Amino acid sequence: MGHDHSHSHGISASATGTAKHRKRLIAVLAITLAVVLIQIIGALVSGSLALLADAGHMLSDAAGVFIALLAAWIATRPASDQRTYGYQRAEVLAALANALVLIVISVVIFTEAIRRMGSAPEVHTDVMLYAAVLGAIANLVSLLILRGGQKESLNVRGAYLEVLGDLLGSFAVIAAALVIMVTGYQTADTIASIVIALMILPRAWHLLRDVVDVLLEATPKGVEVQLIREHILAVAGVVSVHDIHIWTITSGVPVFSAHVVVEDAALGARGADQVLDKLVSCLGSHFDTEHCTFQLEPLSHAEHESHQHA
């Protein structure tokens, strides 16, 4: 009869990628909302679609950051018998909502820009330029705040990419304002809004793709299953390993499980504990995977099962 052994470390909700950088997100949210208000007023006064598009983009970013913060708070709720991993996957769902909002915003901006082509209204460039410059400065500050956490959380990275897009959008608005001031070419405002819409889509797609990978429980990026297999096989007493599964619960929380066939002699007395300790140590030190579950199978039992299924 086979023996099931597991050696795992509990997952703390406070260790999730988004939770670690909550203060960064709160600061960026406050900055973004302040600039959105200024840009909306500036767009209404100046008549600039590009500035309104940039404000809409920043508003979607603010909504995305708010969703991420809300999800991080939900993720701190304890696990239960019905939800054994708690609510940590809520962070990934928030990133999904964020990506979908970005796509909708870009489509709306693009549609309005096409409608304005050939009949662009007069734009007051002074207000447009001041608001765009203020937006660019705010985006630079937000980028510096988020830079340290964007590699550890999908939501923080989503916010980072959105702010980066906002910065480029602000540059586009500044360029359009300068073109109109120098040449009087009013359509430059409409062209800038189209550019902003087109900049949003690729970022939304990349974020959506990463979220789908997590939801489909794909192997985390940068993890080589074959290399992990080789390290496990190098542990004394291990004969073979199969049914390897590696997935991500949420940002910063990778999970690993495998069936490990071990020589019968290595499972006597405290042998099983020693094998498990070595396996867990190997996974934790080489692959940054602390939450791992191993099912140890005696070699004699594994051979017996293989004969039965032959």
PDB file of C-alpha atoms in Angstrom:
ATOM      1  CA  MET A   1       0.000   0.000   0.000  1.00  0.00           C
ATOM      2  CA  GLY A   2       1.349   3.420  -0.908  1.00  0.00           C
ATOM      3  CA  HIS A   3       2.017   6.083   1.681  1.00  0.00           C
ATOM      4  CA  ASP A   4       0.975   9.677   1.271  1.00  0.00           C
ATOM      5  CA  HIS A   5       3.338  12.166   2.806  1.00  0.00           C
ATOM      6  CA  SER A   6       3.179  15.921   2.558  1.00  0.00           C
ATOM      7  CA  HIS A   7       5.543  18.543   3.812  1.00  0.00           C
ATOM      8  CA  SER A   8       4.258  22.017   3.229  1.00  0.00           C
ATOM      9  CA  HIS A   9       4.401  25.543   4.528  1.00  0.00           C
ATOM     10  CA  GLY A  10       1.195  27.476   5.000  1.00  0.00           C
ATOM     11  CA  ILE A  11       0.452  30.361   2.688  1.00  0.00           C
ATOM     12  CA  SER A  12       0.073  33.694   4.394  1.00  0.00           C
ATOM     13  CA  ALA A  13      -2.229  36.159   2.695  1.00  0.00           C
ATOM     14  CA  SER A  14       0.051  38.970   3.861  1.00  0.00           C
ATOM     15  CA  ALA A  15       2.797  37.454   1.704  1.00  0.00           C
ATOM     16  CA  THR A  16       0.982  37.979  -1.587  1.00  0.00           C
ATOM     17  CA  GLY A  17       2.632  40.258  -4.112  1.00  0.00           C
ATOM     18  CA  THR A  18      -0.037  42.952  -3.979  1.00  0.00           C
ATOM     19  CA  ALA A  19      -0.270  42.985  -0.161  1.00  0.00           C
ATOM     20  CA  LYS A  20       3.466  43.666   0.129  1.00  0.00           C
ATOM     21  CA  HIS A  21       3.112  46.860  -1.896  1.00  0.00           C
ATOM     22  CA  ARG A  22      -0.240  48.169  -0.669  1.00  0.00           C
ATOM     23  CA  LYS A  23       1.217  51.533   0.417  1.00  0.00           C
ATOM     24  CA  ARG A  24       2.718  52.075  -3.050  1.00  0.00           C
ATOM     25  CA  LEU A  25      -0.652  51.448  -4.657  1.00  0.00           C
ATOM     26  CA  ILE A  26      -2.460  53.794  -2.254  1.00  0.00           C
ATOM     27  CA  ALA A  27      -0.007  56.605  -3.028  1.00  0.00           C
ATOM     28  CA  VAL A  28      -0.374  56.084  -6.783  1.00  0.00           C
ATOM     29  CA  LEU A  29      -4.172  55.970  -6.466  1.00  0.00           C
ATOM     30  CA  ALA A  30      -4.231  59.353  -4.707  1.00  0.00           C
ATOM     31  CA  ILE A  31      -1.916  60.939  -7.288  1.00  0.00           C
ATOM     32  CA  THR A  32      -3.835  59.491 -10.224  1.00  0.00           C
ATOM     33  CA  LEU A  33      -7.274  60.593  -8.991  1.00  0.00           C
ATOM     34  CA  ALA A  34      -6.009  64.149  -8.432  1.00  0.00           C
ATOM     35  CA  VAL A  35      -4.600  64.339 -11.972  1.00  0.00           C
ATOM     36  CA  VAL A  36      -7.748  62.783 -13.480  1.00  0.00           C
ATOM     37  CA  LEU A  37      -9.853  65.550 -11.953  1.00  0.00           C
ATOM     38  CA  ILE A  38      -7.517  68.228 -13.294  1.00  0.00           C
ATOM     39  CA  GLN A  39      -7.370  66.668 -16.775  1.00  0.00           C
ATOM     40  CA  ILE A  40     -11.150  66.261 -17.043  1.00  0.00           C
ATOM     41  CA  ILE A  41     -11.615  69.946 -16.176  1.00  0.00           C
ATOM     42  CA  GLY A  42      -8.822  70.824 -18.616  1.00  0.00           C
ATOM     43  CA  ALA A  43     -10.407  68.727 -21.378  1.00  0.00           C
ATOM     44  CA  LEU A  44     -13.810  70.363 -20.899  1.00  0.00           C
ATOM     45  CA  VAL A  45     -12.296  73.844 -20.927  1.00  0.00           C
ATOM     46  CA  SER A  46      -9.926  73.238 -23.866  1.00  0.00           C
ATOM     47  CA  GLY A  47     -12.146  70.920 -25.935  1.00  0.00           C
ATOM     48  CA  SER A  48      -9.271  68.441 -26.337  1.00  0.00           C
ATOM     49  CA  LEU A  49     -10.277  64.829 -27.059  1.00  0.00           C
ATOM     50  CA  ALA A  50      -6.664  63.713 -26.534  1.00  0.00           C
ATOM     51  CA  LEU A  51      -6.639  65.203 -23.039  1.00  0.00           C
ATOM     52  CA  LEU A  52     -10.018  63.638 -22.291  1.00  0.00           C
ATOM     53  CA  ALA A  53      -8.689  60.307 -23.605  1.00  0.00           C
ATOM     54  CA  ASP A  54      -5.679  60.599 -21.330  1.00  0.00           C
ATOM     55  CA  ALA A  55      -7.961  61.430 -18.402  1.00  0.00           C
ATOM     56  CA  GLY A  56     -10.127  58.407 -19.237  1.00  0.00           C
ATOM     57  CA  HIS A  57      -7.062  56.222 -19.396  1.00  0.00           C
ATOM     58  CA  MET A  58      -5.851  57.488 -16.029  1.00  0.00           C
ATOM     59  CA  LEU A  59      -9.328  56.995 -14.568  1.00  0.00           C
ATOM     60  CA  SER A  60      -9.244  53.360 -15.688  1.00  0.00           C
ATOM     61  CA  ASP A  61      -5.825  53.078 -14.060  1.00  0.00           C
ATOM     62  CA  ALA A  62      -7.239  54.477 -10.826  1.00  0.00           C
ATOM     63  CA  ALA A  63     -10.086  51.970 -11.006  1.00  0.00           C
ATOM     64  CA  GLY A  64      -7.571  49.179 -11.599  1.00  0.00           C
ATOM     65  CA  VAL A  65      -5.481  50.199  -8.589  1.00  0.00           C
ATOM     66  CA  PHE A  66      -8.609  50.441  -6.429  1.00  0.00           C
ATOM     67  CA  ILE A  67      -9.678  46.943  -7.532  1.00  0.00           C
ATOM     68  CA  ALA A  68      -6.185  45.630  -6.751  1.00  0.00           C
ATOM     69  CA  LEU A  69      -6.286  47.141  -3.261  1.00  0.00           C
ATOM     70  CA  LEU A  70      -9.764  45.759  -2.664  1.00  0.00           C
ATOM     71  CA  ALA A  71      -8.644  42.320  -3.838  1.00  0.00           C
ATOM     72  CA  ALA A  72      -5.568  42.454  -1.599  1.00  0.00           C
ATOM     73  CA  TRP A  73      -7.844  43.174   1.362  1.00  0.00           C
ATOM     74  CA  ILE A  74     -10.179  40.319   0.378  1.00  0.00           C
ATOM     75  CA  ALA A  75      -7.150  38.018   0.062  1.00  0.00           C
ATOM     76  CA  THR A  76      -6.364  38.514   3.765  1.00  0.00           C
ATOM     77  CA  ARG A  77      -9.542  36.683   4.733  1.00  0.00           C
ATOM     78  CA  PRO A  78      -8.642  33.297   6.241  1.00  0.00           C
ATOM     79  CA  ALA A  79      -8.937  29.986   4.419  1.00  0.00           C
ATOM     80  CA  SER A  80     -11.868  27.692   5.155  1.00  0.00           C
ATOM     81  CA  ASP A  81     -12.961  24.148   4.416  1.00  0.00           C
ATOM     82  CA  GLN A  82     -14.849  25.469   1.397  1.00  0.00           C
ATOM     83  CA  ARG A  83     -11.982  27.705   0.156  1.00  0.00           C
ATOM     84  CA  THR A  84      -8.774  26.001   1.235  1.00  0.00           C
ATOM     85  CA  TYR A  85      -6.581  28.708  -0.325  1.00  0.00           C
ATOM     86  CA  GLY A  86      -8.746  31.505   1.045  1.00  0.00           C
ATOM     87  CA  TYR A  87      -9.526  34.374  -1.334  1.00  0.00           C
ATOM     88  CA  GLN A  88      -6.039  34.948  -2.712  1.00  0.00           C
ATOM     89  CA  ARG A  89      -7.122  34.230  -6.285  1.00  0.00           C
ATOM     90  CA  ALA A  90      -9.277  37.387  -6.016  1.00  0.00           C
ATOM     91  CA  GLU A  91      -6.122  39.364  -6.832  1.00  0.00           C
ATOM     92  CA  VAL A  92      -5.852  37.591 -10.175  1.00  0.00           C
ATOM     93  CA  LEU A  93      -9.527  38.221 -10.914  1.00  0.00           C
ATOM     94  CA  ALA A  94      -8.913  41.910 -10.176  1.00  0.00           C
ATOM     95  CA  ALA A  95      -6.110  41.946 -12.723  1.00  0.00           C
ATOM     96  CA  LEU A  96      -8.496  40.333 -15.228  1.00  0.00           C
ATOM     97  CA  ALA A  97     -11.091  43.055 -14.624  1.00  0.00           C
ATOM     98  CA  ASN A  98      -8.359  45.663 -15.005  1.00  0.00           C
ATOM     99  CA  ALA A  99      -7.318  44.294 -18.405  1.00  0.00           C
ATOM    100  CA  LEU A 100     -10.910  44.188 -19.656  1.00  0.00           C
ATOM    101  CA  VAL A 101     -11.531  47.791 -18.541  1.00  0.00           C
ATOM    102  CA  LEU A 102      -8.442  48.913 -20.456  1.00  0.00           C
ATOM    103  CA  ILE A 103      -9.717  47.247 -23.622  1.00  0.00           C
ATOM    104  CA  VAL A 104     -13.139  48.903 -23.316  1.00  0.00           C
ATOM    105  CA  ILE A 105     -11.583  52.340 -22.710  1.00  0.00           C
ATOM    106  CA  SER A 106      -9.340  52.034 -25.772  1.00  0.00           C
ATOM    107  CA  VAL A 107     -12.266  51.027 -28.003  1.00  0.00           C
ATOM    108  CA  VAL A 108     -14.385  53.970 -26.798  1.00  0.00           C
ATOM    109  CA  ILE A 109     -11.540  56.448 -27.363  1.00  0.00           C
ATOM    110  CA  PHE A 110     -10.788  55.059 -30.819  1.00  0.00           C
ATOM    111  CA  THR A 111     -14.463  55.188 -31.851  1.00  0.00           C
ATOM    112  CA  GLU A 112     -14.866  58.814 -30.763  1.00  0.00           C
ATOM    113  CA  ALA A 113     -11.627  59.783 -32.517  1.00  0.00           C
ATOM    114  CA  ILE A 114     -12.806  58.267 -35.798  1.00  0.00           C
ATOM    115  CA  ARG A 115     -16.099  60.156 -35.460  1.00  0.00           C
ATOM    116  CA  ARG A 116     -14.197  63.439 -35.071  1.00  0.00           C
ATOM    117  CA  MET A 117     -11.901  62.907 -38.065  1.00  0.00           C
ATOM    118  CA  GLY A 118     -12.430  65.666 -40.633  1.00  0.00           C
ATOM    119  CA  SER A 119     -14.483  67.833 -38.272  1.00  0.00           C
ATOM    120  CA  ALA A 120     -12.168  68.461 -35.331  1.00  0.00           C
ATOM    121  CA  PRO A 121     -13.385  71.320 -33.098  1.00  0.00           C
ATOM    122  CA  GLU A 122     -11.078  74.169 -32.121  1.00  0.00           C
ATOM    123  CA  VAL A 123      -8.837  73.326 -29.168  1.00  0.00           C
ATOM    124  CA  HIS A 124      -7.513  75.809 -26.583  1.00  0.00           C
ATOM    125  CA  THR A 125      -3.933  74.644 -26.443  1.00  0.00           C
ATOM    126  CA  ASP A 126      -2.713  76.568 -23.382  1.00  0.00           C
ATOM    127  CA  VAL A 127      -4.999  74.706 -20.944  1.00  0.00           C
ATOM    128  CA  MET A 128      -4.413  71.465 -22.836  1.00  0.00           C
ATOM    129  CA  LEU A 129      -0.625  71.842 -22.564  1.00  0.00           C
ATOM    130  CA  TYR A 130      -0.586  72.746 -18.862  1.00  0.00           C
ATOM    131  CA  ALA A 131      -2.808  69.796 -17.929  1.00  0.00           C
ATOM    132  CA  ALA A 132      -0.747  67.380 -20.039  1.00  0.00           C
ATOM    133  CA  VAL A 133       2.553  68.524 -18.484  1.00  0.00           C
ATOM    134  CA  LEU A 134       1.075  68.132 -14.999  1.00  0.00           C
ATOM    135  CA  GLY A 135      -0.077  64.628 -15.936  1.00  0.00           C
ATOM    136  CA  ALA A 136       3.382  63.706 -17.206  1.00  0.00           C
ATOM    137  CA  ILE A 137       5.035  64.849 -13.953  1.00  0.00           C
ATOM    138  CA  ALA A 138       2.517  62.902 -11.865  1.00  0.00           C
ATOM    139  CA  ASN A 139       3.051  59.781 -13.972  1.00  0.00           C
ATOM    140  CA  LEU A 140       6.823  60.001 -13.522  1.00  0.00           C
ATOM    141  CA  VAL A 141       6.372  60.161  -9.750  1.00  0.00           C
ATOM    142  CA  SER A 142       3.977  57.180  -9.839  1.00  0.00           C
ATOM    143  CA  LEU A 143       6.421  55.137 -11.932  1.00  0.00           C
ATOM    144  CA  LEU A 144       9.166  55.683  -9.375  1.00  0.00           C
ATOM    145  CA  ILE A 145       6.804  54.592  -6.588  1.00  0.00           C
ATOM    146  CA  LEU A 146       5.733  51.395  -8.376  1.00  0.00           C
ATOM    147  CA  ARG A 147       9.060  50.383  -9.884  1.00  0.00           C
ATOM    148  CA  GLY A 148      10.210  48.426  -6.832  1.00  0.00           C
ATOM    149  CA  GLY A 149       7.144  46.159  -6.723  1.00  0.00           C
ATOM    150  CA  GLN A 150       6.187  45.587 -10.349  1.00  0.00           C
ATOM    151  CA  LYS A 151       8.119  42.301 -10.596  1.00  0.00           C
ATOM    152  CA  GLU A 152       6.382  40.729  -7.596  1.00  0.00           C
ATOM    153  CA  SER A 153       2.688  41.230  -8.326  1.00  0.00           C
ATOM    154  CA  LEU A 154       0.448  41.064 -11.391  1.00  0.00           C
ATOM    155  CA  ASN A 155      -1.627  43.923 -10.045  1.00  0.00           C
ATOM    156  CA  VAL A 156       1.365  46.125  -9.247  1.00  0.00           C
ATOM    157  CA  ARG A 157       2.837  45.327 -12.665  1.00  0.00           C
ATOM    158  CA  GLY A 158      -0.516  46.103 -14.261  1.00  0.00           C
ATOM    159  CA  ALA A 159      -0.565  49.471 -12.505  1.00  0.00           C
ATOM    160  CA  TYR A 160       3.064  50.102 -13.494  1.00  0.00           C
ATOM    161  CA  LEU A 161       2.373  49.390 -17.163  1.00  0.00           C
ATOM    162  CA  GLU A 162      -0.737  51.531 -17.104  1.00  0.00           C
ATOM    163  CA  VAL A 163       1.136  54.477 -15.596  1.00  0.00           C
ATOM    164  CA  LEU A 164       3.868  53.999 -18.201  1.00  0.00           C
ATOM    165  CA  GLY A 165       1.200  54.145 -20.891  1.00  0.00           C
ATOM    166  CA  ASP A 166      -0.221  57.252 -19.232  1.00  0.00           C
ATOM    167  CA  LEU A 167       3.191  58.887 -19.400  1.00  0.00           C
ATOM    168  CA  LEU A 168       3.436  58.151 -23.115  1.00  0.00           C
ATOM    169  CA  GLY A 169      -0.126  59.381 -23.489  1.00  0.00           C
ATOM    170  CA  SER A 170       0.776  62.642 -21.768  1.00  0.00           C
ATOM    171  CA  PHE A 171       3.695  63.050 -24.156  1.00  0.00           C
ATOM    172  CA  ALA A 172       1.312  62.515 -27.069  1.00  0.00           C
ATOM    173  CA  VAL A 173      -1.018  65.213 -25.732  1.00  0.00           C
ATOM    174  CA  ILE A 174       1.919  67.586 -25.215  1.00  0.00           C
ATOM    175  CA  ALA A 175       3.105  66.940 -28.774  1.00  0.00           C
ATOM    176  CA  ALA A 176      -0.404  67.546 -30.157  1.00  0.00           C
ATOM    177  CA  ALA A 177      -0.729  70.792 -28.212  1.00  0.00           C
ATOM    178  CA  LEU A 178       2.612  72.039 -29.538  1.00  0.00           C
ATOM    179  CA  VAL A 179       1.688  71.103 -33.125  1.00  0.00           C
ATOM    180  CA  ILE A 180      -1.615  72.975 -32.872  1.00  0.00           C
ATOM    181  CA  MET A 181       0.089  76.009 -31.290  1.00  0.00           C
ATOM    182  CA  VAL A 182       2.727  76.180 -34.052  1.00  0.00           C
ATOM    183  CA  THR A 183       0.745  75.134 -37.139  1.00  0.00           C
ATOM    184  CA  GLY A 184      -2.909  75.452 -36.209  1.00  0.00           C
ATOM    185  CA  TYR A 185      -3.496  71.840 -37.337  1.00  0.00           C
ATOM    186  CA  GLN A 186      -6.475  70.963 -35.101  1.00  0.00           C
ATOM    187  CA  THR A 187      -6.649  67.340 -36.254  1.00  0.00           C
ATOM    188  CA  ALA A 188      -3.423  66.706 -34.310  1.00  0.00           C
ATOM    189  CA  ASP A 189      -5.593  66.426 -31.188  1.00  0.00           C
ATOM    190  CA  THR A 190      -7.686  63.652 -32.755  1.00  0.00           C
ATOM    191  CA  ILE A 191      -4.581  61.832 -33.997  1.00  0.00           C
ATOM    192  CA  ALA A 192      -3.070  61.966 -30.508  1.00  0.00           C
ATOM    193  CA  SER A 193      -6.225  60.409 -29.037  1.00  0.00           C
ATOM    194  CA  ILE A 194      -5.982  57.544 -31.563  1.00  0.00           C
ATOM    195  CA  VAL A 195      -2.332  57.041 -30.603  1.00  0.00           C
ATOM    196  CA  ILE A 196      -3.322  56.819 -26.941  1.00  0.00           C
ATOM    197  CA  ALA A 197      -6.024  54.252 -27.742  1.00  0.00           C
ATOM    198  CA  LEU A 198      -3.568  52.128 -29.722  1.00  0.00           C
ATOM    199  CA  MET A 199      -1.018  52.280 -26.885  1.00  0.00           C
ATOM    200  CA  ILE A 200      -3.513  50.893 -24.399  1.00  0.00           C
ATOM    201  CA  LEU A 201      -4.380  47.705 -26.308  1.00  0.00           C
ATOM    202  CA  PRO A 202      -0.977  45.912 -26.305  1.00  0.00           C
ATOM    203  CA  ARG A 203      -0.546  46.498 -22.563  1.00  0.00           C
ATOM    204  CA  ALA A 204      -4.036  45.228 -21.873  1.00  0.00           C
ATOM    205  CA  TRP A 205      -3.341  42.144 -23.995  1.00  0.00           C
ATOM    206  CA  HIS A 206      -0.096  41.296 -22.161  1.00  0.00           C
ATOM    207  CA  LEU A 207      -1.788  41.657 -18.774  1.00  0.00           C
ATOM    208  CA  LEU A 208      -4.738  39.558 -19.945  1.00  0.00           C
ATOM    209  CA  ARG A 209      -2.390  36.851 -21.201  1.00  0.00           C
ATOM    210  CA  ASP A 210      -0.558  36.661 -17.863  1.00  0.00           C
ATOM    211  CA  VAL A 211      -3.851  36.434 -15.988  1.00  0.00           C
ATOM    212  CA  VAL A 212      -5.084  33.630 -18.243  1.00  0.00           C
ATOM    213  CA  ASP A 213      -1.835  31.727 -17.596  1.00  0.00           C
ATOM    214  CA  VAL A 214      -2.490  31.901 -13.847  1.00  0.00           C
ATOM    215  CA  LEU A 215      -6.144  30.893 -14.198  1.00  0.00           C
ATOM    216  CA  LEU A 216      -5.167  27.957 -16.431  1.00  0.00           C
ATOM    217  CA  GLU A 217      -2.533  27.016 -13.826  1.00  0.00           C
ATOM    218  CA  ALA A 218       0.304  27.166 -16.316  1.00  0.00           C
ATOM    219  CA  THR A 219       3.872  26.631 -15.106  1.00  0.00           C
ATOM    220  CA  PRO A 220       5.178  29.970 -13.743  1.00  0.00           C
ATOM    221  CA  LYS A 221       7.500  31.878 -16.047  1.00  0.00           C
ATOM    222  CA  GLY A 222      11.163  31.104 -15.530  1.00  0.00           C
ATOM    223  CA  VAL A 223      10.517  27.695 -13.956  1.00  0.00           C
ATOM    224  CA  GLU A 224      12.084  24.748 -15.813  1.00  0.00           C
ATOM    225  CA  VAL A 225      10.319  21.507 -14.933  1.00  0.00           C
ATOM    226  CA  GLN A 226      13.133  19.351 -16.276  1.00  0.00           C
ATOM    227  CA  LEU A 227      15.664  21.113 -14.056  1.00  0.00           C
ATOM    228  CA  ILE A 228      13.435  20.581 -11.009  1.00  0.00           C
ATOM    229  CA  ARG A 229      13.096  16.898 -11.936  1.00  0.00           C
ATOM    230  CA  GLU A 230      16.882  16.560 -12.090  1.00  0.00           C
ATOM    231  CA  HIS A 231      17.302  18.141  -8.630  1.00  0.00           C
ATOM    232  CA  ILE A 232      14.701  15.816  -7.111  1.00  0.00           C
ATOM    233  CA  LEU A 233      16.348  12.759  -8.649  1.00  0.00           C
ATOM    234  CA  ALA A 234      19.667  13.862  -7.122  1.00  0.00           C
ATOM    235  CA  VAL A 235      18.278  13.411  -3.586  1.00  0.00           C
ATOM    236  CA  ALA A 236      19.625  10.251  -1.944  1.00  0.00           C
ATOM    237  CA  GLY A 237      17.155   7.361  -2.087  1.00  0.00           C
ATOM    238  CA  VAL A 238      14.952   8.862  -4.837  1.00  0.00           C
ATOM    239  CA  VAL A 239      14.425   6.508  -7.790  1.00  0.00           C
ATOM    240  CA  SER A 240      11.996   8.458  -9.967  1.00  0.00           C
ATOM    241  CA  VAL A 241       9.485  11.297  -9.934  1.00  0.00           C
ATOM    242  CA  HIS A 242       6.220  11.722 -11.810  1.00  0.00           C
ATOM    243  CA  ASP A 243       2.964  13.720 -11.790  1.00  0.00           C
ATOM    244  CA  ILE A 244       4.833  17.004 -11.330  1.00  0.00           C
ATOM    245  CA  HIS A 245       2.519  20.007 -11.111  1.00  0.00           C
ATOM    246  CA  ILE A 246       3.596  23.627 -10.664  1.00  0.00           C
ATOM    247  CA  TRP A 247       1.124  26.487 -10.676  1.00  0.00           C
ATOM    248  CA  THR A 248       0.433  29.879  -9.132  1.00  0.00           C
ATOM    249  CA  ILE A 249      -2.331  30.700  -6.661  1.00  0.00           C
ATOM    250  CA  THR A 250      -1.704  34.426  -6.965  1.00  0.00           C
ATOM    251  CA  SER A 251       1.286  36.700  -7.514  1.00  0.00           C
ATOM    252  CA  GLY A 252       4.191  35.602  -5.323  1.00  0.00           C
ATOM    253  CA  VAL A 253       2.555  32.317  -4.270  1.00  0.00           C
ATOM    254  CA  PRO A 254       3.810  29.409  -6.439  1.00  0.00           C
ATOM    255  CA  VAL A 255       2.730  25.880  -5.498  1.00  0.00           C
ATOM    256  CA  PHE A 256       4.377  22.533  -6.291  1.00  0.00           C
ATOM    257  CA  SER A 257       3.314  18.891  -5.993  1.00  0.00           C
ATOM    258  CA  ALA A 258       4.810  15.595  -7.170  1.00  0.00           C
ATOM    259  CA  HIS A 259       4.824  11.825  -6.652  1.00  0.00           C
ATOM    260  CA  VAL A 260       8.290  10.637  -5.695  1.00  0.00           C
ATOM    261  CA  VAL A 261       9.310   6.961  -5.858  1.00  0.00           C
ATOM    262  CA  VAL A 262      11.837   6.164  -3.112  1.00  0.00           C
ATOM    263  CA  GLU A 263      13.877   3.041  -2.299  1.00  0.00           C
ATOM    264  CA  ASP A 264      12.196   1.000   0.439  1.00  0.00           C
ATOM    265  CA  ALA A 265      15.282   1.162   2.649  1.00  0.00           C
ATOM    266  CA  ALA A 266      15.206   4.972   2.577  1.00  0.00           C
ATOM    267  CA  LEU A 267      11.721   5.032   4.114  1.00  0.00           C
ATOM    268  CA  GLY A 268      12.559   3.117   7.294  1.00  0.00           C
ATOM    269  CA  ALA A 269      12.536   4.742  10.736  1.00  0.00           C
ATOM    270  CA  ARG A 270      13.100   8.495  10.190  1.00  0.00           C
ATOM    271  CA  GLY A 271      14.116   7.995   6.587  1.00  0.00           C
ATOM    272  CA  ALA A 272      10.872   9.432   5.174  1.00  0.00           C
ATOM    273  CA  ASP A 273      11.285  12.649   7.177  1.00  0.00           C
ATOM    274  CA  GLN A 274      14.871  13.023   6.005  1.00  0.00           C
ATOM    275  CA  VAL A 275      13.882  12.541   2.355  1.00  0.00           C
ATOM    276  CA  LEU A 276      11.058  15.063   2.701  1.00  0.00           C
ATOM    277  CA  ASP A 277      13.325  17.610   4.389  1.00  0.00           C
ATOM    278  CA  LYS A 278      15.851  17.298   1.568  1.00  0.00           C
ATOM    279  CA  LEU A 279      13.158  17.617  -1.097  1.00  0.00           C
ATOM    280  CA  VAL A 280      11.586  20.675   0.513  1.00  0.00           C
ATOM    281  CA  SER A 281      14.989  22.271   1.059  1.00  0.00           C
ATOM    282  CA  CYS A 282      15.858  21.651  -2.596  1.00  0.00           C
ATOM    283  CA  LEU A 283      12.649  23.261  -3.876  1.00  0.00           C
ATOM    284  CA  GLY A 284      12.882  26.206  -1.497  1.00  0.00           C
ATOM    285  CA  SER A 285      16.533  27.045  -2.133  1.00  0.00           C
ATOM    286  CA  HIS A 286      16.744  26.470  -5.889  1.00  0.00           C
ATOM    287  CA  PHE A 287      13.283  27.404  -7.136  1.00  0.00           C
ATOM    288  CA  ASP A 288      11.804  29.761  -4.513  1.00  0.00           C
ATOM    289  CA  THR A 289       8.881  27.396  -3.965  1.00  0.00           C
ATOM    290  CA  GLU A 290       8.122  27.036  -0.251  1.00  0.00           C
ATOM    291  CA  HIS A 291       4.635  25.556  -0.544  1.00  0.00           C
ATOM    292  CA  CYS A 292       5.211  22.051  -1.855  1.00  0.00           C
ATOM    293  CA  THR A 293       3.526  18.680  -1.393  1.00  0.00           C
ATOM    294  CA  PHE A 294       5.203  15.315  -2.037  1.00  0.00           C
ATOM    295  CA  GLN A 295       3.635  11.898  -2.145  1.00  0.00           C
ATOM    296  CA  LEU A 296       6.347   9.370  -1.319  1.00  0.00           C
ATOM    297  CA  GLU A 297       5.872   5.950  -2.905  1.00  0.00           C
ATOM    298  CA  PRO A 298       7.990   2.909  -1.900  1.00  0.00           C
ATOM    299  CA  LEU A 299       9.752   1.393  -4.901  1.00  0.00           C
ATOM    300  CA  SER A 300       8.184  -2.016  -4.225  1.00  0.00           C
ATOM    301  CA  HIS A 301       4.686  -0.526  -4.324  1.00  0.00           C
ATOM    302  CA  ALA A 302       5.406   1.436  -7.499  1.00  0.00           C
ATOM    303  CA  GLU A 303       6.690  -1.715  -9.209  1.00  0.00           C
ATOM    304  CA  HIS A 304       3.611  -3.611  -8.021  1.00  0.00           C
ATOM    305  CA  GLU A 305       1.309  -0.976  -9.528  1.00  0.00           C
ATOM    306  CA  SER A 306       3.209  -0.959 -12.823  1.00  0.00           C
ATOM    307  CA  HIS A 307       2.814  -4.736 -13.129  1.00  0.00           C
ATOM    308  CA  GLN A 308      -0.927  -4.446 -12.421  1.00  0.00           C
ATOM    309  CA  HIS A 309      -1.385  -1.868 -15.166  1.00  0.00           C
ATOM    310  CA  ALA A 310       0.876  -3.605 -17.690  1.00  0.00           C
TER     311      ALA A 310
END
